[in-house]
Tab-separated table of C-alpha atoms in Angstrom:
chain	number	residue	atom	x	y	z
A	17	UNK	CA	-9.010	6.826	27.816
A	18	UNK	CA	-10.447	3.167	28.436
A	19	UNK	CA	-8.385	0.637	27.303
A	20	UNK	CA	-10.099	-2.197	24.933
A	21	UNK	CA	-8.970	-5.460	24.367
A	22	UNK	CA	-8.957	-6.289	20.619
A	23	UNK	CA	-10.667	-9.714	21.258
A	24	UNK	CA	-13.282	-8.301	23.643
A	25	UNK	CA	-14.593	-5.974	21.073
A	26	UNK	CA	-17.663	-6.309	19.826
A	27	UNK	CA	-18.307	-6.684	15.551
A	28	UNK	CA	-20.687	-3.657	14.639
A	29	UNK	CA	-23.692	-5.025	13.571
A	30	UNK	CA	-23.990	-3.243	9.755
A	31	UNK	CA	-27.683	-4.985	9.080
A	32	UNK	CA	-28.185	-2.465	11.711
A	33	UNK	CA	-27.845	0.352	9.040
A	34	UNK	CA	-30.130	1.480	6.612
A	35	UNK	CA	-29.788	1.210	3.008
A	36	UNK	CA	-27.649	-2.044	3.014
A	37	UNK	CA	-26.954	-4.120	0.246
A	38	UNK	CA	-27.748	-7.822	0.128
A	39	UNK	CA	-24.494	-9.487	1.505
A	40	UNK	CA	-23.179	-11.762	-1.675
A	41	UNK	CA	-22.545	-14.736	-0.776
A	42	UNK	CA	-22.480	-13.964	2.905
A	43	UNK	CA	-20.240	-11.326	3.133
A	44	UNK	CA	-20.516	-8.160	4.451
A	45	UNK	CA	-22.020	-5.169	2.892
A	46	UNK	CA	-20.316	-1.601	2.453
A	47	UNK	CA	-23.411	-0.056	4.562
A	48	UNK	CA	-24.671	3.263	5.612
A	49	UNK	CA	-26.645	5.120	2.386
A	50	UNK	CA	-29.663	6.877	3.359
A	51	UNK	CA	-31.948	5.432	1.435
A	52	UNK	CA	-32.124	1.692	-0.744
A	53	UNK	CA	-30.183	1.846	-3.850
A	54	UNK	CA	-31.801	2.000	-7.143
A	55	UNK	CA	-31.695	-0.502	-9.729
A	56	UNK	CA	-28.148	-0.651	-11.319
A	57	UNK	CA	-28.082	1.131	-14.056
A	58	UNK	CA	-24.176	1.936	-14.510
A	59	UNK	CA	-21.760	-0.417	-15.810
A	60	UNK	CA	-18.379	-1.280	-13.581
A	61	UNK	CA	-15.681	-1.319	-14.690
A	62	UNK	CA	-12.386	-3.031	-12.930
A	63	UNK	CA	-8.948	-2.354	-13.941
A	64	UNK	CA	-6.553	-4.953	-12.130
A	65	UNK	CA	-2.860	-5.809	-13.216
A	66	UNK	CA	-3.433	-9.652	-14.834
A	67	UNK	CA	-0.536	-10.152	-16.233
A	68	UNK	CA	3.015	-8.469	-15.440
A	69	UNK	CA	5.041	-8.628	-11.899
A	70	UNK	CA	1.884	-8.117	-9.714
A	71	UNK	CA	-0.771	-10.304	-11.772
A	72	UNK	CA	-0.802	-12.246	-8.257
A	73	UNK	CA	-2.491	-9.143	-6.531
A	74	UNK	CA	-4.393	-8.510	-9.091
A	75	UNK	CA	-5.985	-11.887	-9.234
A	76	UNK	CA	-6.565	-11.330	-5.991
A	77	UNK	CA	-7.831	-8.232	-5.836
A	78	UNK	CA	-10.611	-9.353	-8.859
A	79	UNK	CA	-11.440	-12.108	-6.258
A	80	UNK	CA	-12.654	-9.743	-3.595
A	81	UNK	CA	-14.411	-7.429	-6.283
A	82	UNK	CA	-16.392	-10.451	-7.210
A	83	UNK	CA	-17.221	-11.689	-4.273
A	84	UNK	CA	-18.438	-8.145	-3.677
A	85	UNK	CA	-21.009	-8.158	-6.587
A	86	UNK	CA	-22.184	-11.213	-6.292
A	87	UNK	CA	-23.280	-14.116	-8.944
A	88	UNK	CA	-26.616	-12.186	-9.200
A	89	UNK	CA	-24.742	-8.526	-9.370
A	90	UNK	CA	-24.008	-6.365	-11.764
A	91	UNK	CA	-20.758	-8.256	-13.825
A	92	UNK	CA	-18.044	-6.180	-14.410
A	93	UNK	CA	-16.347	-4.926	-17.142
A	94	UNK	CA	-12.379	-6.545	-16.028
A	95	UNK	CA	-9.731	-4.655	-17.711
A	96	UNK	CA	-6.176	-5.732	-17.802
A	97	UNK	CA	-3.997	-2.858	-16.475
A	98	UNK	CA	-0.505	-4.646	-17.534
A	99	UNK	CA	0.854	-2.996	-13.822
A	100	UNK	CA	1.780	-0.235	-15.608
A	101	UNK	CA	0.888	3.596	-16.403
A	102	UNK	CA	0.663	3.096	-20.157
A	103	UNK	CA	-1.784	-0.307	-19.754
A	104	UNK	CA	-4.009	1.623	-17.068
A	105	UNK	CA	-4.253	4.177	-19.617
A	106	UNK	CA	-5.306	1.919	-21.953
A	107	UNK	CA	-7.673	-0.049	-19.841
A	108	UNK	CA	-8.923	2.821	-18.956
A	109	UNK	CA	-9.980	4.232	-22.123
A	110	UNK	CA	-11.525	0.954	-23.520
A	111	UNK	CA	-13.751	1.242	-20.283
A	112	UNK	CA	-14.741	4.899	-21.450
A	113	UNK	CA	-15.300	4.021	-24.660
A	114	UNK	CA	-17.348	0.428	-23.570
A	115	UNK	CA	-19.682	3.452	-21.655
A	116	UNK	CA	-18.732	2.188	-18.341
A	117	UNK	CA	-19.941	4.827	-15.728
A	118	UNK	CA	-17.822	4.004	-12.650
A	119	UNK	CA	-13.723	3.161	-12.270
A	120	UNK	CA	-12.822	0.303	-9.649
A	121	UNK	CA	-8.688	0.550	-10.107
A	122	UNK	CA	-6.127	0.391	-10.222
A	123	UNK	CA	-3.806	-0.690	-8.340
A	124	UNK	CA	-0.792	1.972	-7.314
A	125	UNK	CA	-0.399	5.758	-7.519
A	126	UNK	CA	1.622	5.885	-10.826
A	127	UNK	CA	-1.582	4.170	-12.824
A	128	UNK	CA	-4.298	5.931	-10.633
A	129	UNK	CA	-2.230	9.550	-12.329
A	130	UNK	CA	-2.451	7.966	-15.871
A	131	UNK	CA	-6.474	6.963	-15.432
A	132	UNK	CA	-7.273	10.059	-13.986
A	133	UNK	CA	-6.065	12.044	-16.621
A	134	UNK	CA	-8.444	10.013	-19.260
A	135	UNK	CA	-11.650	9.338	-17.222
A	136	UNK	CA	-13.281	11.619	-18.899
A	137	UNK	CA	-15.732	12.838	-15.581
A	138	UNK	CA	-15.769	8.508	-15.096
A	139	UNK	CA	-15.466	7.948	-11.236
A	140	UNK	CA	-12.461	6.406	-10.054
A	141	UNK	CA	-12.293	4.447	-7.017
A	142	UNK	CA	-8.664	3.886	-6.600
A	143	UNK	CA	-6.753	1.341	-4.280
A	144	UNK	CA	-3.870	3.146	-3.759
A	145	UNK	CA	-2.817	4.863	-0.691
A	146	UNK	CA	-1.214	7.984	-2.100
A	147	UNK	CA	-3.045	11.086	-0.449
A	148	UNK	CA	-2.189	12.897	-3.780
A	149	UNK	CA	-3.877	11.271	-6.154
A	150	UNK	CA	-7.322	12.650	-4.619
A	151	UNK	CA	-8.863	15.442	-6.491
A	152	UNK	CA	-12.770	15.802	-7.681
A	153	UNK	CA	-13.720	12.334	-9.329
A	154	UNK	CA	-10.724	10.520	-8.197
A	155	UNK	CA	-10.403	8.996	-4.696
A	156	UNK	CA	-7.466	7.080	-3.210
A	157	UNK	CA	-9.328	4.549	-0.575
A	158	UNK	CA	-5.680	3.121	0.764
A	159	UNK	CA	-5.517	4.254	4.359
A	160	UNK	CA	-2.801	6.824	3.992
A	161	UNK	CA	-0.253	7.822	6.335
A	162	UNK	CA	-2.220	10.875	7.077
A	163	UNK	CA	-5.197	9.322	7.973
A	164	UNK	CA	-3.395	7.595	10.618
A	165	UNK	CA	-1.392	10.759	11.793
A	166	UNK	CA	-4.346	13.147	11.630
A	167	UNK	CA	-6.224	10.139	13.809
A	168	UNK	CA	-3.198	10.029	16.405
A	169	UNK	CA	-3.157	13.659	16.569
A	170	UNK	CA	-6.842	14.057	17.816
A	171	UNK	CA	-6.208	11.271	20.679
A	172	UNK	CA	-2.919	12.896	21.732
A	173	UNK	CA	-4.260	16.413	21.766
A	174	UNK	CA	-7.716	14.901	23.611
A	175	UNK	CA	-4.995	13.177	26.390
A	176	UNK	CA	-3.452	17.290	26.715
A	177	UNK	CA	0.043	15.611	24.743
A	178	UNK	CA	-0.018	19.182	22.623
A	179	UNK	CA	3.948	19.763	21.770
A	180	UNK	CA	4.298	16.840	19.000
A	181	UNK	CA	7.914	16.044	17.532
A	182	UNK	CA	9.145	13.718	15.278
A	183	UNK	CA	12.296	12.325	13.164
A	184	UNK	CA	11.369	10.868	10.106
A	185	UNK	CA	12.954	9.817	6.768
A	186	UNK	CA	13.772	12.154	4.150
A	187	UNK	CA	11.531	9.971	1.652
A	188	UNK	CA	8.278	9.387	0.455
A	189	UNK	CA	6.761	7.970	3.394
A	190	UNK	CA	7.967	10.899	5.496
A	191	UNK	CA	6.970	13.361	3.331
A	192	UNK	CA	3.117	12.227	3.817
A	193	UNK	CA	3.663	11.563	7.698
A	194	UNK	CA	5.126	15.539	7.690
A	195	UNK	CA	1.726	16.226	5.917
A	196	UNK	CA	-0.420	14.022	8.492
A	197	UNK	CA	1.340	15.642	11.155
A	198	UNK	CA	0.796	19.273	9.961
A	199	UNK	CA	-2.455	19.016	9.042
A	200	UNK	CA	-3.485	17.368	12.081
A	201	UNK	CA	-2.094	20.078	14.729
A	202	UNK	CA	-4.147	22.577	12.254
A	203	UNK	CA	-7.084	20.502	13.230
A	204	UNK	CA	-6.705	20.274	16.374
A	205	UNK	CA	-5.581	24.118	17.230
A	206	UNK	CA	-1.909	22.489	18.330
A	207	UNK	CA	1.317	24.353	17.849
A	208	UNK	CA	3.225	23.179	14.799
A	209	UNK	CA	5.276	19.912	15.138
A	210	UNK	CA	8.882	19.901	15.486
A	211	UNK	CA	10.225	17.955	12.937
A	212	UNK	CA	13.697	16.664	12.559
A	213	UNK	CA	14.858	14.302	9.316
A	214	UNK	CA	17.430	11.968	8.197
A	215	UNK	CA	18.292	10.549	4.561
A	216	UNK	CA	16.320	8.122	3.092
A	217	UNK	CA	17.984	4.801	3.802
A	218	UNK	CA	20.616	5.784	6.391
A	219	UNK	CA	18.107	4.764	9.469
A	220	UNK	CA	21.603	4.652	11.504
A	221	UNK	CA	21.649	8.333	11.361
A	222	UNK	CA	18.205	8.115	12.949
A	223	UNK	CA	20.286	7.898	16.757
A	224	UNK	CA	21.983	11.531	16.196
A	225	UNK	CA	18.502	12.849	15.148
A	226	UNK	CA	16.715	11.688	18.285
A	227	UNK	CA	19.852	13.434	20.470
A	228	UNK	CA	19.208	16.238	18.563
A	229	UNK	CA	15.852	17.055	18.469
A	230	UNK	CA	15.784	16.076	21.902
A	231	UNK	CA	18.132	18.976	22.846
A	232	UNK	CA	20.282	15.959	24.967
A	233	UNK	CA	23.779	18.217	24.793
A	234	UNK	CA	21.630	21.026	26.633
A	235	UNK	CA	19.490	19.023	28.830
A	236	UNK	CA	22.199	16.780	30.142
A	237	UNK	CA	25.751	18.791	31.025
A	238	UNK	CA	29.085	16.886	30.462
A	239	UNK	CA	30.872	15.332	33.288
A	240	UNK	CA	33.225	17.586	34.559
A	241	UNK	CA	37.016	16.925	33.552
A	242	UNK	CA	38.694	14.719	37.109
A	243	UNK	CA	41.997	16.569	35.618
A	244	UNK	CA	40.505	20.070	35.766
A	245	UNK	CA	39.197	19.473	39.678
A	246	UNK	CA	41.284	20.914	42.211
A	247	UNK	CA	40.308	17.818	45.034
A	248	UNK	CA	39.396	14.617	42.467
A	249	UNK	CA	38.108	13.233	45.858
A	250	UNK	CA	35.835	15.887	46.603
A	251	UNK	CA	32.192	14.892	46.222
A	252	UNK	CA	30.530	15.850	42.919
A	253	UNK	CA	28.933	19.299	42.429
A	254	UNK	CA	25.142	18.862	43.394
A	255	UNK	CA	23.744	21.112	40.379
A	256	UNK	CA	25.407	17.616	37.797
A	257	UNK	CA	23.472	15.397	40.178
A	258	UNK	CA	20.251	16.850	39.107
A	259	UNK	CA	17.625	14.356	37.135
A	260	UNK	CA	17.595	15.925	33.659
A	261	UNK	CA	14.712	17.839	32.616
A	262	UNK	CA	12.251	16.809	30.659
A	263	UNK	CA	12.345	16.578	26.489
A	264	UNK	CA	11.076	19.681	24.974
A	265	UNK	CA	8.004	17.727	23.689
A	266	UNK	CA	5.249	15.344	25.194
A	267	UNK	CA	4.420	13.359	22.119
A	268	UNK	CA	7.271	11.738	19.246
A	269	UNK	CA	6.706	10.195	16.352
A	270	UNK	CA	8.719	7.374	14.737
A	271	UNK	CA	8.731	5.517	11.644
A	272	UNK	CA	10.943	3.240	11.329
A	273	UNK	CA	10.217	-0.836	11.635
A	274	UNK	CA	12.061	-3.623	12.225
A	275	UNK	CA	15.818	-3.682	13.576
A	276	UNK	CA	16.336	0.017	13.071
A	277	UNK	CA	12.778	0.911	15.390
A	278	UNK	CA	14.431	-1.395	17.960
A	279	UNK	CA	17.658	0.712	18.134
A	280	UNK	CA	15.849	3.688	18.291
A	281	UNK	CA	14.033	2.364	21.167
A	282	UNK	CA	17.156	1.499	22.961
A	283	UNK	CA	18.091	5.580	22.495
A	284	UNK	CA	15.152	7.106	23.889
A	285	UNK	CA	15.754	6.528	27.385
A	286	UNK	CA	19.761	7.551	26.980
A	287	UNK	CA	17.796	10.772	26.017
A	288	UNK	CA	15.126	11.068	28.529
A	289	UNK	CA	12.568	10.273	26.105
A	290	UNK	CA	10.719	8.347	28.039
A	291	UNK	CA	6.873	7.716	29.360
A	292	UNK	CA	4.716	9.158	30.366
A	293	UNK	CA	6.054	12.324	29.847
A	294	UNK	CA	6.640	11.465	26.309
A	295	UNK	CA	3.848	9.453	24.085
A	296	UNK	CA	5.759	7.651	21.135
A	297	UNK	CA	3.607	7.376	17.767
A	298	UNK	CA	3.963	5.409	14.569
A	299	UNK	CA	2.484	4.583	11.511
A	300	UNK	CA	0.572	1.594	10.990
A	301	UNK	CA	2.749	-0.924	10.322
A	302	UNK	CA	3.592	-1.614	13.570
A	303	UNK	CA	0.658	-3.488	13.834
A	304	UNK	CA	2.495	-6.338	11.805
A	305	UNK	CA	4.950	-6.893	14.749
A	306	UNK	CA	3.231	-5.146	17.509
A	307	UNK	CA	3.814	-8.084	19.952
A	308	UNK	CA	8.041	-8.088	19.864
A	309	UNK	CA	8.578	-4.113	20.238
A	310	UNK	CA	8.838	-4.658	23.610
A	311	UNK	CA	10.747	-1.772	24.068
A	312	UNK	CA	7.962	0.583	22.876
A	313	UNK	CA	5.639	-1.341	25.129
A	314	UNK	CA	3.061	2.009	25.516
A	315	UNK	CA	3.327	3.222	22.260
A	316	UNK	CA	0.432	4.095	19.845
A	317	UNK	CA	-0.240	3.846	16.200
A	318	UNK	CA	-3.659	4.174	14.708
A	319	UNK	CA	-5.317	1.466	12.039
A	320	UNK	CA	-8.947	-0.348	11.070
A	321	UNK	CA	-10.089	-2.344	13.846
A	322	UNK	CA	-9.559	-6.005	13.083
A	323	UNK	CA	-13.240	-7.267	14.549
A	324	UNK	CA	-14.722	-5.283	11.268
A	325	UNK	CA	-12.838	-7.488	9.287
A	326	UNK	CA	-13.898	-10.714	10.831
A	327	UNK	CA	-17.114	-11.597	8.406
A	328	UNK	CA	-15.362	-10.407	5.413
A	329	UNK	CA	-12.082	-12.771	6.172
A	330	UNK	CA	-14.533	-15.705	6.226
A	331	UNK	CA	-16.534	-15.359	3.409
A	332	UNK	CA	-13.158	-14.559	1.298
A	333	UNK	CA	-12.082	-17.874	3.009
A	334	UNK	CA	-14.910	-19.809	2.450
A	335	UNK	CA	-15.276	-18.962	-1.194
A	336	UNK	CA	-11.639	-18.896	-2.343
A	337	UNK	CA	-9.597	-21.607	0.175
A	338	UNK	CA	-7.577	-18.694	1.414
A	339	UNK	CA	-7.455	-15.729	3.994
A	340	UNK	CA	-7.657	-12.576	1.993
A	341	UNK	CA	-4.101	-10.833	1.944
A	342	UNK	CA	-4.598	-7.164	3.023
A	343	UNK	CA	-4.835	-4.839	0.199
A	344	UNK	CA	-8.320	-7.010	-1.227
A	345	UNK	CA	-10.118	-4.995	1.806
A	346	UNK	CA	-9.785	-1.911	-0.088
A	347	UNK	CA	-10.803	-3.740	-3.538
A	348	UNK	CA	-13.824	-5.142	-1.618
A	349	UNK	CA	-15.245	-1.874	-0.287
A	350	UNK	CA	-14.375	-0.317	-3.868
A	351	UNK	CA	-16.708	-2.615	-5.731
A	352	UNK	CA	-19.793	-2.639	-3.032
A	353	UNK	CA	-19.637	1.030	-2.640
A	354	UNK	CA	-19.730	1.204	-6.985
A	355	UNK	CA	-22.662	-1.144	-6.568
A	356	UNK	CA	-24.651	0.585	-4.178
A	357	UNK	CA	-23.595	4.054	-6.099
A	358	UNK	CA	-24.544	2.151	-9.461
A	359	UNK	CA	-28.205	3.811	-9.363
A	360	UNK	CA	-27.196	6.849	-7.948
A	361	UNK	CA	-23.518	7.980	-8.115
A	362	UNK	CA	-24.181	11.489	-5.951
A	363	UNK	CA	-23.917	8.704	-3.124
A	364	UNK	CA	-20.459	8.739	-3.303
A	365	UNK	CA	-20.025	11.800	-1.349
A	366	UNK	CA	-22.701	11.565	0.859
A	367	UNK	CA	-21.675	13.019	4.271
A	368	UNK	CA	-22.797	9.958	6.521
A	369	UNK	CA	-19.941	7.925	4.667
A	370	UNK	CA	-20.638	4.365	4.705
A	371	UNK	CA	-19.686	0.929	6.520
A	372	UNK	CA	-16.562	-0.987	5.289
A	373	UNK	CA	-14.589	-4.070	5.757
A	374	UNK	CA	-12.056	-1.676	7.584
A	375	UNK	CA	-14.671	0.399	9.480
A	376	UNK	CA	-16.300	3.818	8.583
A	377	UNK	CA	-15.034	5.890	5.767
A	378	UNK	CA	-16.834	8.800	3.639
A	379	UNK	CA	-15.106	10.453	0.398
A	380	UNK	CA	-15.348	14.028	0.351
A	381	UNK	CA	-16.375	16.133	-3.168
A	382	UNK	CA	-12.753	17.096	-3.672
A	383	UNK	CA	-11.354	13.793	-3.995
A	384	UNK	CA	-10.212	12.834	-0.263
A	385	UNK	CA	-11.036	10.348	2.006
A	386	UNK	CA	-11.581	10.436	5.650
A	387	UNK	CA	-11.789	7.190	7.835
A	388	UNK	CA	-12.608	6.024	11.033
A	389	UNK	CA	-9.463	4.801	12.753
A	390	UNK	CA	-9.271	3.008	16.242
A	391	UNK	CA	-5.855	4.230	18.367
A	392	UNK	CA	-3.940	1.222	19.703
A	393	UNK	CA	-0.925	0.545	22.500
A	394	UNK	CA	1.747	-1.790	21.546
A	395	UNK	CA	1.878	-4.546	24.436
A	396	UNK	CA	3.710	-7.452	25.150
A	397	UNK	CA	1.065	-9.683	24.407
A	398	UNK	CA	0.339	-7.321	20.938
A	399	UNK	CA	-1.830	-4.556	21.144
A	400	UNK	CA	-5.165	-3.296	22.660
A	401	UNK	CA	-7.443	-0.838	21.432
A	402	UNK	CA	-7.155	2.734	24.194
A	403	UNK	CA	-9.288	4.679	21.679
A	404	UNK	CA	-11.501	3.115	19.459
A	405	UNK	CA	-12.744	4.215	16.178
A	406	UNK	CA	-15.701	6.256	15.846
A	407	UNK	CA	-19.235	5.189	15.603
A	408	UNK	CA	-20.033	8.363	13.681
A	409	UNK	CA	-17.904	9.741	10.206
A	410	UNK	CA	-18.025	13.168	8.109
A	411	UNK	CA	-17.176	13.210	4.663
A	412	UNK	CA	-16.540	17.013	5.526
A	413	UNK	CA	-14.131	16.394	8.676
């Protein structure tokens, strides 16, 4: 695989694309539908927590869904979820009953479940990230952590890394990563990953795991006993002098951040976990501190390339005094794609996908989401781009 500098890259030029939609304000359109949309004809609705512990976001998030539609765009029809299940139910029904054809909102799994259940056939383009809230007419546009497994998989199985293991938290978060990591070696025609788990919140326990699934006590025979030898001074039996074989794996994933990531990289090489016969992987988040993990200098994790978000980061800047914190990428692409799917809302699911501020994405018929990721190595100067996303995206993939 080439390796890619994340500065050198070039921006993707999305003018370049049919079917665009005039750029509000200057910033970037959600691009890629195969023909010009038709006049809007659907009222937009946007439900948004405005009051309650995460009114912030949600002021935040209606900033990017107006700079999306535009002063001459359709308005939308805000809706104040509360940050709760019971007021996205609510705002979701006054938007049903107000004859609003298409759902931007809300904010987090637990409201996306309440909404769904009272669309009423409404389309809901939800920001959340949970994989499970995706069935027909309901899509989660977070990028999940299977996304970014199911994207790691495909590069490790394309560099012949085909025996995938992994020790993960017995949470949440794990739970989807197990998912990513199943589903991926299904798509890739890879034996099933070994996976190995610790409790939720006990990331110290996260050492014995790693000697475990590593099979150390087998791979690496005790020193023998001095008391037990018959000449203590007699030079060591060749067959312990042996370099220990390899791990019973050629890939690992992690997913821990933070001090409890740097311990575990201080294990793997007391268990021969090392590169390049082994390829650590992570989730996304090590993109946040992918210059200090030193220790996992090689690793990969898989997220949008940052160049795509380069146009959209100004205008949000330009307009609002402020860089646009990262969640308002997902609000952004939520409220172009409803106003390019205004006219027409089989474009939704249309199988060329379409152009966002985090690179390509298409949402399938039954509710999920697939997304073009770009594969990065951590560094010590931060990471670089060995795989980059893909220039082409199936919503059937």
């Amino acid at each position: 695989m080439r390796a890619f500098p994340v500065s050198a890259l070039s921006l993707v030029c999305a003018a370049a694309l049919a079917g665009c939609v005039p750029p509000p304000n200057g910033a970037p359109p959600v691009t890629g539908v195969a023909a010009p949309p038709a006049p809007v004809n659907t009222k937009i609705a946007v439900l948004v927590p405005l009051t309650g512990p995460t009114a912030n976001l949600g002021r935040d998030l209606l900033r990017a869904v107006q700079l999306a539609l535009g002063p001459d765009g359709p308005q939308p029809d805000v809706h104040d979820t509360l940050g709760t299940p019971t007021g996205a139910t609510m705002a979701a029904q006054a938007a049903v009953a107000a004859g609003d054809g298409i759902i931007v909102g809300p904010l987090t799994a637990q409201e996306t479940a309440a909404v769904a259940s009272v669309a009423n056939g409404v389309p809901v383009l939800a920001f959340t990230s949970d994989r499970q809230q995706g069935r027909p007419g309901v899509w989660a546009l977070g990028i999940t952590p299977q996304q970014q497994v199911e994207r790691l998989m495909r590069s490790l199985s394309q560099a012949g890394k085909t025996r995938v293991a992994a020790v993960l938290p017995d949470n949440i978060f794990g739970n989807a990563l197990v998912d990513g990591l199943t589903r991926g070696a299904q798509a890739v025609g890879d034996p099933p990953p070994t996976i190995k788990r610790y409790p939720d919140g006990q990331a110290a326990r996260l050492d014995a795991a790693l000697r475990d699934v590593s099979d150390f006590s087998n791979r690496h025979p005790p020193a023998p006993d001095p008391s037990t030898q018959i000449d203590p001074t007699a030079p060591a039996d060749p067959a312990l002098q042996l370099p220990m074989p390899p791990a019973p794996f050629d890939a690992l994933m992690l997913a821990e951040a933070g001090a409890a990531l740097g311990k575990a990289a201080s294990s793997l090489s007391t268990y021969g976990i090392t590169a390049p016969d082994v390829q650590v992987i992570g989730p996304a988040t090590w993109a946040r501190d992918a210059a200090n993990l030193g220790a996992l200098t090689g690793a990969w994790y898989a997220a949008p390339d940052p160049s795509y978000r380069t146009n959209f980061q100004q205008a949000y800047t330009a307009k609002y005094g402020a860089a646009p914190p990262g969640l308002v990428d997902i609000a952004y692409d939520a409220a172009q794609l409803a106003r390019v799917a205004a006219g027409n809302l089989t474009t939704i699911t249309q199988t060329a996908g379409f152009r966002g501020v985090d690179g390509l994405f298409a949402l399938r018929p039954d509710g999920q989401v697939t997304r073009g990721l770009a594969v990065f190595a951590v560094g010590p100067g931060g990471a670089r781009i060995v795989d980059p996303a893909p220039a082409s995206i199936s919503g059937g993939s």
